Each structure stands twice: as C-alpha cells, then as structure tokens.
Amino acid sequence: MTTAKTYRSDDWDRYRMDYSSPHRELEPLEREIAVVGEALEALRAAGVLGHTDYDHAGMLAHRAAVREHFEIPWTAITPRMQRLLYAINAIVQPANLIAAGIFCGNTFISNAGAAVGPGACYQARQLLGVEIDPDKADLAERNVRRIDPTGVARILAEDAVDTAATFPEPIQLLYLDADGTPEKGKGIYLDILQAAMDRIPTGGVVLAHNSVNAAERLEQYLDFVRNPAHMAASVNVIFDIEGLEVSVK
Ligand SMILES: C[S@@+](CC[C@H](N)C(=O)[O-])C[C@H]1O[C@@H](n2cnc3c(N)ncnc32)[C@H](O)[C@@H]1O
C-alpha cells in the first residue's frame, strides 16, 4: 500500500525561472516566504518536520553569499526551492548530509547553508556533495570553499551510489539530484537511497528533486518512499515545475 500526500501552490505551473539567471527575483519576497511557509506547514502536519521555524535573516545572508561567490552556469533551483532546502537544513540540523548529483554545488549549498557560511545556525560534522563528473566536482569545490573555509562542507568526485553504500556514520539528511546514466536517468535515486537506507536513522529526512518533471522516471522511487513499510511519511511539495518529494524515516 502506498500513501501519496501533496502540497501544491495554486501557481506552481506559472512560477517559472530562467535556468541561466539563477538570481533573478520571480516574485515579492513576502509571497516567496508565504508559499514556502505553507509547504513547511504541510510537512509539519504530515509528521515529516518537527516545526516550521527558521532564521529568515540567515536565509537571506546565505542567498547573498551564494550570489556573490558562486559561479553557476545554470540551475533549476528556484528561489522558493532554495529557501525550502535552507529551511529544512535549519530545522533538521543534520550532523551528516549526503547530497548526490550536485553539478556546480548550488543545490548542495542550499542544503548545507544553515550549517556553514553566513547563514549558519548550527554546527554539523560532515556535509558531503557528491558529483560523478570530475570537472563539475572541481567547480563545485571551488564554489563551496569560497563560502566555507572550514572543510565541514566538501565535495567528493565519485559515484553517489558508492558514497551512500560506504559512508560509515548515520545520514540524517540525504538529498537526491543525480541523473545517472542515459538508460537509468533519475531512476538512480532508488539505488542511492537503498544503498544508504540502513544508516538513515529514525527521523532522518530524504529529499528528491524533480518529483514533478521527472515523475515518470521516479515512479519506482516514489512508490518506495510512499510505502509506510519503508518511510514513516512522505509529501510531494509542488510549488514549481520541478517539485521536491520530502520523506522521513
Ligand atoms: C542535472 S544535475 C543536477 C542539477 C541541479 N538540479 C541544479 O539545478 O543545479 C545532475 C548531476 O548529477 C550528476 N550525476 C549523475 N550520476 C551521478 C552519480 N551516479 N553520482 C553522482 N553524481 C551523478 C551529473 O554529472 C550532474 O551533474
């Protein structure tokens, strides 16, 4: 049996970004905060998150640092998604994070921005961004080092399935965005999750980007996380055309 829960904003299909202009404002800040607040409340009501509070000034400090220091050739992370990822990081406060398939590091730092840099509100142990393409991993590492000189957040140039299988500590937050091989595509999310599953503790959170525009390739993954035998709760957050499936173990 699977249970599918959804948060959907009324404008999700009209809220569009230009992937080559990551910093362009798409709506008034108050609207962005309100929509993300509704999504967080849906996650709290479903039992995925314990509360919905996060530091709004810290979020804007994080956003400003990324804007100033990151080289981003393109990204599909909308300002709403950037805020949601930052907020989930701030609320869950994972000691350890694995972010799989991070391209230039923009998605990774959205997931880590509440632990490192000017938006930091807690101390983490290990925040790993994993990127299989060495050139992209180099770019991501250069970007991340400009925000986090400590090394708590760092990039590994390897296959995220291997990282997930061998990471020796509990993984409190797992972010999935790898696009695998041409045959497998985003279907690789399930391989990465299953490789990590035994080290995700109760209360650990798993995020899957593209739950809307890659829903077909993610069918098996979505069936898995929406099955209460595997995850305690799962919500599809739809406030842009990409979407994010947010699951808790
Ligand atoms: C489409 S990008 C994600 C971009 C992100 N959604 C954004 O908007 O910035 C997916 C990345 O996953 C990487 N990738 C594919 N298979 C992977 C694997 N097995 N392990 C780690 N990274 C992988 C690709 O090289 C690519 O950079």
PDB file of C-alpha atoms and ligand atoms in Angstrom:
ATOM      1  CA  MET A   1       0.000   0.000   0.000  1.00  0.00           C
ATOM      2  CA  THR A   2       1.328   3.483  -0.793  1.00  0.00           C
ATOM      3  CA  THR A   3       0.242   6.816   0.609  1.00  0.00           C
ATOM      4  CA  ALA A   4       0.741   9.937  -1.509  1.00  0.00           C
ATOM      5  CA  LYS A   5       0.431  13.308   0.189  1.00  0.00           C
ATOM      6  CA  THR A   6       0.824  16.561  -1.688  1.00  0.00           C
ATOM      7  CA  TYR A   7       1.316  20.258  -1.012  1.00  0.00           C
ATOM      8  CA  ARG A   8       0.505  22.217  -4.184  1.00  0.00           C
ATOM      9  CA  SER A   9       0.543  26.012  -4.510  1.00  0.00           C
ATOM     10  CA  ASP A  10      -2.112  27.448  -6.818  1.00  0.00           C
ATOM     11  CA  ASP A  11       0.547  28.979  -9.111  1.00  0.00           C
ATOM     12  CA  TRP A  12       3.050  26.103  -9.287  1.00  0.00           C
ATOM     13  CA  ASP A  13       2.910  25.830 -13.095  1.00  0.00           C
ATOM     14  CA  ARG A  14       3.105  29.601 -13.684  1.00  0.00           C
ATOM     15  CA  TYR A  15       6.059  30.172 -11.321  1.00  0.00           C
ATOM     16  CA  ARG A  16       8.944  29.823 -13.812  1.00  0.00           C
ATOM     17  CA  MET A  17      12.644  30.637 -13.708  1.00  0.00           C
ATOM     18  CA  ASP A  18      15.195  31.175 -16.462  1.00  0.00           C
ATOM     19  CA  TYR A  19      17.793  28.457 -15.688  1.00  0.00           C
ATOM     20  CA  SER A  20      20.627  30.755 -16.809  1.00  0.00           C
ATOM     21  CA  SER A  21      19.559  33.607 -14.463  1.00  0.00           C
ATOM     22  CA  PRO A  22      19.616  31.948 -11.035  1.00  0.00           C
ATOM     23  CA  HIS A  23      19.384  35.168  -9.023  1.00  0.00           C
ATOM     24  CA  ARG A  24      16.510  36.871 -10.834  1.00  0.00           C
ATOM     25  CA  GLU A  25      13.648  37.755  -8.490  1.00  0.00           C
ATOM     26  CA  LEU A  26      10.467  35.972  -9.579  1.00  0.00           C
ATOM     27  CA  GLU A  27       8.001  37.353  -7.024  1.00  0.00           C
ATOM     28  CA  PRO A  28       7.866  39.644  -3.968  1.00  0.00           C
ATOM     29  CA  LEU A  29       9.816  38.245  -1.012  1.00  0.00           C
ATOM     30  CA  GLU A  30       6.663  38.138   1.143  1.00  0.00           C
ATOM     31  CA  ARG A  31       4.993  35.835  -1.396  1.00  0.00           C
ATOM     32  CA  GLU A  32       8.040  33.531  -1.514  1.00  0.00           C
ATOM     33  CA  ILE A  33       8.126  33.345   2.298  1.00  0.00           C
ATOM     34  CA  ALA A  34       4.369  32.653   2.439  1.00  0.00           C
ATOM     35  CA  VAL A  35       4.436  29.820  -0.119  1.00  0.00           C
ATOM     36  CA  VAL A  36       7.455  28.151   1.485  1.00  0.00           C
ATOM     37  CA  GLY A  37       5.778  28.628   4.876  1.00  0.00           C
ATOM     38  CA  GLU A  38       2.698  26.754   3.618  1.00  0.00           C
ATOM     39  CA  ALA A  39       4.908  23.925   2.336  1.00  0.00           C
ATOM     40  CA  LEU A  40       6.736  23.706   5.675  1.00  0.00           C
ATOM     41  CA  GLU A  41       3.406  23.625   7.500  1.00  0.00           C
ATOM     42  CA  ALA A  42       2.239  20.741   5.265  1.00  0.00           C
ATOM     43  CA  LEU A  43       5.474  18.893   6.117  1.00  0.00           C
ATOM     44  CA  ARG A  44       4.949  19.542   9.833  1.00  0.00           C
ATOM     45  CA  ALA A  45       1.313  18.394   9.677  1.00  0.00           C
ATOM     46  CA  ALA A  46       2.367  15.157   7.919  1.00  0.00           C
ATOM     47  CA  GLY A  47       4.958  14.442  10.626  1.00  0.00           C
ATOM     48  CA  VAL A  48       7.970  14.987   8.343  1.00  0.00           C
ATOM     49  CA  LEU A  49       9.293  18.022  10.268  1.00  0.00           C
ATOM     50  CA  GLY A  50       9.043  18.788  13.987  1.00  0.00           C
ATOM     51  CA  HIS A  51       8.399  22.517  13.487  1.00  0.00           C
ATOM     52  CA  THR A  52       8.499  25.232  10.820  1.00  0.00           C
ATOM     53  CA  ASP A  53      10.777  27.890  12.384  1.00  0.00           C
ATOM     54  CA  TYR A  54      13.949  29.025  10.665  1.00  0.00           C
ATOM     55  CA  ASP A  55      16.052  32.199  10.615  1.00  0.00           C
ATOM     56  CA  HIS A  56      14.787  34.394   7.744  1.00  0.00           C
ATOM     57  CA  ALA A  57      17.731  36.817   8.026  1.00  0.00           C
ATOM     58  CA  GLY A  58      20.134  33.866   7.963  1.00  0.00           C
ATOM     59  CA  MET A  59      18.453  32.626   4.793  1.00  0.00           C
ATOM     60  CA  LEU A  60      18.974  35.991   3.080  1.00  0.00           C
ATOM     61  CA  ALA A  61      22.614  36.115   4.253  1.00  0.00           C
ATOM     62  CA  HIS A  62      23.107  32.654   2.734  1.00  0.00           C
ATOM     63  CA  ARG A  63      21.434  33.758  -0.523  1.00  0.00           C
ATOM     64  CA  ALA A  64      23.628  36.875  -0.749  1.00  0.00           C
ATOM     65  CA  ALA A  65      26.808  34.827  -0.215  1.00  0.00           C
ATOM     66  CA  VAL A  66      25.862  32.375  -2.974  1.00  0.00           C
ATOM     67  CA  ARG A  67      25.069  35.263  -5.302  1.00  0.00           C
ATOM     68  CA  GLU A  68      28.425  36.906  -4.589  1.00  0.00           C
ATOM     69  CA  HIS A  69      30.720  33.863  -4.541  1.00  0.00           C
ATOM     70  CA  PHE A  70      29.266  31.070  -6.684  1.00  0.00           C
ATOM     71  CA  GLU A  71      29.876  30.517 -10.368  1.00  0.00           C
ATOM     72  CA  ILE A  72      26.589  28.945 -11.559  1.00  0.00           C
ATOM     73  CA  PRO A  73      26.461  28.079 -15.303  1.00  0.00           C
ATOM     74  CA  TRP A  74      22.784  27.147 -14.868  1.00  0.00           C
ATOM     75  CA  THR A  75      20.464  25.852 -12.208  1.00  0.00           C
ATOM     76  CA  ALA A  76      16.894  24.617 -11.865  1.00  0.00           C
ATOM     77  CA  ILE A  77      16.785  25.541  -8.172  1.00  0.00           C
ATOM     78  CA  THR A  78      14.156  28.263  -7.948  1.00  0.00           C
ATOM     79  CA  PRO A  79      14.284  30.860  -5.159  1.00  0.00           C
ATOM     80  CA  ARG A  80      11.362  29.022  -3.491  1.00  0.00           C
ATOM     81  CA  MET A  81      13.304  25.748  -3.617  1.00  0.00           C
ATOM     82  CA  GLN A  82      16.484  27.414  -2.338  1.00  0.00           C
ATOM     83  CA  ARG A  83      14.521  28.761   0.635  1.00  0.00           C
ATOM     84  CA  LEU A  84      12.817  25.417   1.329  1.00  0.00           C
ATOM     85  CA  LEU A  85      16.113  23.484   1.222  1.00  0.00           C
ATOM     86  CA  TYR A  86      17.770  26.027   3.533  1.00  0.00           C
ATOM     87  CA  ALA A  87      14.801  25.848   5.933  1.00  0.00           C
ATOM     88  CA  ILE A  88      14.796  22.027   6.013  1.00  0.00           C
ATOM     89  CA  ASN A  89      18.547  22.093   6.745  1.00  0.00           C
ATOM     90  CA  ALA A  90      17.945  24.622   9.553  1.00  0.00           C
ATOM     91  CA  ILE A  91      15.056  22.619  11.049  1.00  0.00           C
ATOM     92  CA  VAL A  92      16.516  19.095  10.770  1.00  0.00           C
ATOM     93  CA  GLN A  93      20.079  20.230  11.666  1.00  0.00           C
ATOM     94  CA  PRO A  94      21.712  17.057  10.321  1.00  0.00           C
ATOM     95  CA  ALA A  95      25.138  16.179  11.719  1.00  0.00           C
ATOM     96  CA  ASN A  96      25.793  14.408   8.409  1.00  0.00           C
ATOM     97  CA  LEU A  97      24.434  15.202   4.950  1.00  0.00           C
ATOM     98  CA  ILE A  98      24.984  13.474   1.628  1.00  0.00           C
ATOM     99  CA  ALA A  99      23.836  15.404  -1.435  1.00  0.00           C
ATOM    100  CA  ALA A 100      24.017  13.277  -4.605  1.00  0.00           C
ATOM    101  CA  GLY A 101      24.470  14.796  -8.091  1.00  0.00           C
ATOM    102  CA  ILE A 102      25.267  18.387  -7.246  1.00  0.00           C
ATOM    103  CA  PHE A 103      26.633  19.787 -10.535  1.00  0.00           C
ATOM    104  CA  CYS A 104      28.202  23.195  -9.650  1.00  0.00           C
ATOM    105  CA  GLY A 105      27.273  22.910  -5.969  1.00  0.00           C
ATOM    106  CA  ASN A 106      24.272  25.240  -5.894  1.00  0.00           C
ATOM    107  CA  THR A 107      21.874  22.518  -4.735  1.00  0.00           C
ATOM    108  CA  PHE A 108      24.424  21.244  -2.234  1.00  0.00           C
ATOM    109  CA  ILE A 109      24.999  24.612  -0.614  1.00  0.00           C
ATOM    110  CA  SER A 110      21.225  25.211  -0.411  1.00  0.00           C
ATOM    111  CA  ASN A 111      21.089  22.013   1.669  1.00  0.00           C
ATOM    112  CA  ALA A 112      24.142  22.988   3.750  1.00  0.00           C
ATOM    113  CA  GLY A 113      23.675  26.755   4.097  1.00  0.00           C
ATOM    114  CA  ALA A 114      22.211  26.537   7.598  1.00  0.00           C
ATOM    115  CA  ALA A 115      25.415  24.827   8.798  1.00  0.00           C
ATOM    116  CA  VAL A 116      28.206  26.750   7.022  1.00  0.00           C
ATOM    117  CA  GLY A 117      28.826  30.302   5.815  1.00  0.00           C
ATOM    118  CA  PRO A 118      26.967  33.462   6.819  1.00  0.00           C
ATOM    119  CA  GLY A 119      23.579  31.693   7.121  1.00  0.00           C
ATOM    120  CA  ALA A 120      24.880  29.130   9.631  1.00  0.00           C
ATOM    121  CA  CYS A 121      22.736  28.467  12.706  1.00  0.00           C
ATOM    122  CA  TYR A 122      24.216  25.151  13.955  1.00  0.00           C
ATOM    123  CA  GLN A 123      27.362  23.042  13.742  1.00  0.00           C
ATOM    124  CA  ALA A 124      27.487  19.936  11.542  1.00  0.00           C
ATOM    125  CA  ARG A 125      30.007  17.071  11.331  1.00  0.00           C
ATOM    126  CA  GLN A 126      30.254  16.157   7.641  1.00  0.00           C
ATOM    127  CA  LEU A 127      28.358  17.692   4.729  1.00  0.00           C
ATOM    128  CA  LEU A 128      29.223  15.867   1.515  1.00  0.00           C
ATOM    129  CA  GLY A 129      28.316  16.963  -2.000  1.00  0.00           C
ATOM    130  CA  VAL A 130      28.883  14.063  -4.423  1.00  0.00           C
ATOM    131  CA  GLU A 131      29.375  14.642  -8.145  1.00  0.00           C
ATOM    132  CA  ILE A 132      30.488  11.930 -10.576  1.00  0.00           C
ATOM    133  CA  ASP A 133      31.871  14.332 -13.230  1.00  0.00           C
ATOM    134  CA  PRO A 134      35.337  15.497 -12.062  1.00  0.00           C
ATOM    135  CA  ASP A 135      35.188  18.882 -13.853  1.00  0.00           C
ATOM    136  CA  LYS A 136      31.831  19.698 -12.286  1.00  0.00           C
ATOM    137  CA  ALA A 137      33.104  18.468  -8.923  1.00  0.00           C
ATOM    138  CA  ASP A 138      36.096  20.840  -9.234  1.00  0.00           C
ATOM    139  CA  LEU A 139      33.814  23.787  -9.942  1.00  0.00           C
ATOM    140  CA  ALA A 140      31.585  22.833  -7.006  1.00  0.00           C
ATOM    141  CA  GLU A 141      34.583  22.504  -4.684  1.00  0.00           C
ATOM    142  CA  ARG A 142      35.880  25.963  -5.724  1.00  0.00           C
ATOM    143  CA  ASN A 143      32.423  27.454  -5.137  1.00  0.00           C
ATOM    144  CA  VAL A 144      31.915  25.803  -1.761  1.00  0.00           C
ATOM    145  CA  ARG A 145      35.403  26.739  -0.477  1.00  0.00           C
ATOM    146  CA  ARG A 146      34.586  30.442  -1.013  1.00  0.00           C
ATOM    147  CA  ILE A 147      31.697  30.148   1.451  1.00  0.00           C
ATOM    148  CA  ASP A 148      33.024  27.505   3.849  1.00  0.00           C
ATOM    149  CA  PRO A 149      36.752  27.709   4.563  1.00  0.00           C
ATOM    150  CA  THR A 150      36.394  25.101   7.369  1.00  0.00           C
ATOM    151  CA  GLY A 151      36.007  21.990   5.184  1.00  0.00           C
ATOM    152  CA  VAL A 152      32.890  20.789   7.034  1.00  0.00           C
ATOM    153  CA  ALA A 153      31.161  21.084   3.646  1.00  0.00           C
ATOM    154  CA  ARG A 154      33.165  19.392   0.911  1.00  0.00           C
ATOM    155  CA  ILE A 155      32.838  17.773  -2.487  1.00  0.00           C
ATOM    156  CA  LEU A 156      33.628  14.170  -3.431  1.00  0.00           C
ATOM    157  CA  ALA A 157      34.184  13.339  -7.107  1.00  0.00           C
ATOM    158  CA  GLU A 158      32.666   9.852  -7.149  1.00  0.00           C
ATOM    159  CA  ASP A 159      29.567   7.769  -7.827  1.00  0.00           C
ATOM    160  CA  ALA A 160      26.965   8.646  -5.185  1.00  0.00           C
ATOM    161  CA  VAL A 161      25.822   5.006  -5.020  1.00  0.00           C
ATOM    162  CA  ASP A 162      29.298   4.121  -3.699  1.00  0.00           C
ATOM    163  CA  THR A 163      29.341   7.053  -1.263  1.00  0.00           C
ATOM    164  CA  ALA A 164      25.921   6.084   0.054  1.00  0.00           C
ATOM    165  CA  ALA A 165      26.991   2.450   0.443  1.00  0.00           C
ATOM    166  CA  THR A 166      30.243   3.153   2.289  1.00  0.00           C
ATOM    167  CA  PHE A 167      29.636   6.283   4.414  1.00  0.00           C
ATOM    168  CA  PRO A 168      30.384   4.951   7.907  1.00  0.00           C
ATOM    169  CA  GLU A 169      28.097   7.153  10.054  1.00  0.00           C
ATOM    170  CA  PRO A 170      24.362   7.866  10.367  1.00  0.00           C
ATOM    171  CA  ILE A 171      22.996  10.001   7.499  1.00  0.00           C
ATOM    172  CA  GLN A 172      20.391  12.388   8.905  1.00  0.00           C
ATOM    173  CA  LEU A 173      19.760  14.159   5.583  1.00  0.00           C
ATOM    174  CA  LEU A 174      20.031  12.682   2.081  1.00  0.00           C
ATOM    175  CA  TYR A 175      19.412  14.910  -0.956  1.00  0.00           C
ATOM    176  CA  LEU A 176      18.931  13.214  -4.352  1.00  0.00           C
ATOM    177  CA  ASP A 177      19.507  15.006  -7.665  1.00  0.00           C
ATOM    178  CA  ALA A 178      21.814  12.678  -9.675  1.00  0.00           C
ATOM    179  CA  ASP A 179      20.686  11.950 -13.217  1.00  0.00           C
ATOM    180  CA  GLY A 180      22.518   8.620 -13.615  1.00  0.00           C
ATOM    181  CA  THR A 181      23.211   7.049 -16.992  1.00  0.00           C
ATOM    182  CA  PRO A 182      21.079   7.744 -20.110  1.00  0.00           C
ATOM    183  CA  GLU A 183      19.333   4.387 -19.567  1.00  0.00           C
ATOM    184  CA  LYS A 184      18.688   4.872 -15.864  1.00  0.00           C
ATOM    185  CA  GLY A 185      18.261   8.648 -15.548  1.00  0.00           C
ATOM    186  CA  LYS A 186      16.808   9.800 -12.248  1.00  0.00           C
ATOM    187  CA  GLY A 187      15.834   6.182 -11.579  1.00  0.00           C
ATOM    188  CA  ILE A 188      19.232   6.101  -9.838  1.00  0.00           C
ATOM    189  CA  TYR A 189      17.654   7.828  -6.807  1.00  0.00           C
ATOM    190  CA  LEU A 190      16.298   4.473  -5.614  1.00  0.00           C
ATOM    191  CA  ASP A 191      19.729   2.831  -5.908  1.00  0.00           C
ATOM    192  CA  ILE A 192      21.317   5.627  -3.848  1.00  0.00           C
ATOM    193  CA  LEU A 193      18.565   5.535  -1.214  1.00  0.00           C
ATOM    194  CA  GLN A 194      18.678   1.750  -0.873  1.00  0.00           C
ATOM    195  CA  ALA A 195      22.484   1.857  -0.553  1.00  0.00           C
ATOM    196  CA  ALA A 196      22.150   4.350   2.330  1.00  0.00           C
ATOM    197  CA  MET A 197      18.965   3.036   3.932  1.00  0.00           C
ATOM    198  CA  ASP A 198      20.494   1.090   6.842  1.00  0.00           C
ATOM    199  CA  ARG A 199      22.349   4.220   8.068  1.00  0.00           C
ATOM    200  CA  ILE A 200      19.390   6.604   7.852  1.00  0.00           C
ATOM    201  CA  PRO A 201      18.134   6.860  11.449  1.00  0.00           C
ATOM    202  CA  THR A 202      14.501   7.169  12.502  1.00  0.00           C
ATOM    203  CA  GLY A 203      13.632  10.820  11.856  1.00  0.00           C
ATOM    204  CA  GLY A 204      16.189  11.051   9.044  1.00  0.00           C
ATOM    205  CA  VAL A 205      14.939  13.051   6.052  1.00  0.00           C
ATOM    206  CA  VAL A 206      15.310  12.187   2.352  1.00  0.00           C
ATOM    207  CA  LEU A 207      14.759  14.816  -0.360  1.00  0.00           C
ATOM    208  CA  ALA A 208      14.208  14.042  -4.038  1.00  0.00           C
ATOM    209  CA  HIS A 209      14.381  16.902  -6.536  1.00  0.00           C
ATOM    210  CA  ASN A 210      12.281  16.726  -9.743  1.00  0.00           C
ATOM    211  CA  SER A 211       9.357  14.866  -8.167  1.00  0.00           C
ATOM    212  CA  VAL A 212       7.127  16.621 -10.737  1.00  0.00           C
ATOM    213  CA  ASN A 213       9.028  16.946 -14.018  1.00  0.00           C
ATOM    214  CA  ALA A 214      10.782  13.567 -13.624  1.00  0.00           C
ATOM    215  CA  ALA A 215       7.827  11.775 -12.015  1.00  0.00           C
ATOM    216  CA  GLU A 216       7.759   9.082 -14.694  1.00  0.00           C
ATOM    217  CA  ARG A 217      11.450   8.143 -14.249  1.00  0.00           C
ATOM    218  CA  LEU A 218      10.933   8.328 -10.478  1.00  0.00           C
ATOM    219  CA  GLU A 219       7.879   6.053 -10.381  1.00  0.00           C
ATOM    220  CA  GLN A 220       9.617   3.205  -8.528  1.00  0.00           C
ATOM    221  CA  TYR A 221      11.388   5.622  -6.193  1.00  0.00           C
ATOM    222  CA  LEU A 222       8.126   7.411  -5.357  1.00  0.00           C
ATOM    223  CA  ASP A 223       6.325   4.091  -4.769  1.00  0.00           C
ATOM    224  CA  PHE A 224       9.125   3.092  -2.398  1.00  0.00           C
ATOM    225  CA  VAL A 225       9.174   6.250  -0.227  1.00  0.00           C
ATOM    226  CA  ARG A 226       5.363   6.482  -0.146  1.00  0.00           C
ATOM    227  CA  ASN A 227       5.148   2.943   1.221  1.00  0.00           C
ATOM    228  CA  PRO A 228       4.799   3.156   5.035  1.00  0.00           C
ATOM    229  CA  ALA A 229       6.798  -0.062   5.306  1.00  0.00           C
ATOM    230  CA  HIS A 230       9.841   1.974   4.218  1.00  0.00           C
ATOM    231  CA  MET A 231       9.273   5.581   5.268  1.00  0.00           C
ATOM    232  CA  ALA A 232       7.055   6.961   8.061  1.00  0.00           C
ATOM    233  CA  ALA A 233       5.692   9.798   5.917  1.00  0.00           C
ATOM    234  CA  SER A 234       6.269  11.404   2.516  1.00  0.00           C
ATOM    235  CA  VAL A 235       4.961  14.612   0.952  1.00  0.00           C
ATOM    236  CA  ASN A 236       5.293  15.857  -2.628  1.00  0.00           C
ATOM    237  CA  VAL A 237       5.959  19.605  -2.451  1.00  0.00           C
ATOM    238  CA  ILE A 238       4.767  21.215  -5.686  1.00  0.00           C
ATOM    239  CA  PHE A 239       5.379  24.960  -5.853  1.00  0.00           C
ATOM    240  CA  ASP A 240       7.437  24.996  -9.049  1.00  0.00           C
ATOM    241  CA  ILE A 241       7.620  22.763 -12.104  1.00  0.00           C
ATOM    242  CA  GLU A 242      10.453  20.656 -10.611  1.00  0.00           C
ATOM    243  CA  GLY A 243       8.970  19.681  -7.244  1.00  0.00           C
ATOM    244  CA  LEU A 244      10.547  18.022  -4.199  1.00  0.00           C
ATOM    245  CA  GLU A 245       9.470  14.756  -2.557  1.00  0.00           C
ATOM    246  CA  VAL A 246      10.222  15.061   1.158  1.00  0.00           C
ATOM    247  CA  SER A 247      10.253  11.804   3.127  1.00  0.00           C
ATOM    248  CA  VAL A 248      11.019  10.923   6.741  1.00  0.00           C
ATOM    249  CA  LYS A 249      12.109   7.535   8.029  1.00  0.00           C
TER     250      LYS A 249
HETATM  251  C1  LIG B   1      21.040  17.677 -13.659  1.00  0.00           C
HETATM  252  S1  LIG B   1      22.360  17.828 -12.487  1.00  0.00           S
HETATM  253  C2  LIG B   1      21.533  18.495 -11.098  1.00  0.00           C
HETATM  254  C3  LIG B   1      21.395  19.973 -11.229  1.00  0.00           C
HETATM  255  C4  LIG B   1      20.562  20.610 -10.158  1.00  0.00           C
HETATM  256  N1  LIG B   1      19.181  20.121 -10.194  1.00  0.00           N
HETATM  257  C5  LIG B   1      20.572  22.113 -10.298  1.00  0.00           C
HETATM  258  O1  LIG B   1      19.544  22.670 -10.630  1.00  0.00           O
HETATM  259  O2  LIG B   1      21.629  22.727 -10.067  1.00  0.00           O
HETATM  260  C6  LIG B   1      22.637  16.159 -12.088  1.00  0.00           C
HETATM  261  C7  LIG B   1      24.100  15.875 -11.784  1.00  0.00           C
HETATM  262  O3  LIG B   1      24.218  14.525 -11.339  1.00  0.00           O
HETATM  263  C8  LIG B   1      25.494  14.056 -11.718  1.00  0.00           C
HETATM  264  N2  LIG B   1      25.463  12.579 -11.601  1.00  0.00           N
HETATM  265  C9  LIG B   1      24.891  11.696 -12.446  1.00  0.00           C
HETATM  266  N3  LIG B   1      25.041  10.438 -11.989  1.00  0.00           N
HETATM  267  C10 LIG B   1      25.696  10.534 -10.802  1.00  0.00           C
HETATM  268  C11 LIG B   1      26.139   9.584  -9.836  1.00  0.00           C
HETATM  269  N4  LIG B   1      25.934   8.281 -10.010  1.00  0.00           N
HETATM  270  N5  LIG B   1      26.774  10.047  -8.727  1.00  0.00           N
HETATM  271  C12 LIG B   1      26.997  11.373  -8.557  1.00  0.00           C
HETATM  272  N6  LIG B   1      26.616  12.320  -9.456  1.00  0.00           N
HETATM  273  C13 LIG B   1      25.968  11.907 -10.548  1.00  0.00           C
HETATM  274  C14 LIG B   1      25.672  14.608 -13.132  1.00  0.00           C
HETATM  275  O4  LIG B   1      27.033  14.638 -13.513  1.00  0.00           O
HETATM  276  C15 LIG B   1      25.042  16.001 -12.980  1.00  0.00           C
HETATM  277  O5  LIG B   1      25.999  16.985 -12.687  1.00  0.00           O
END
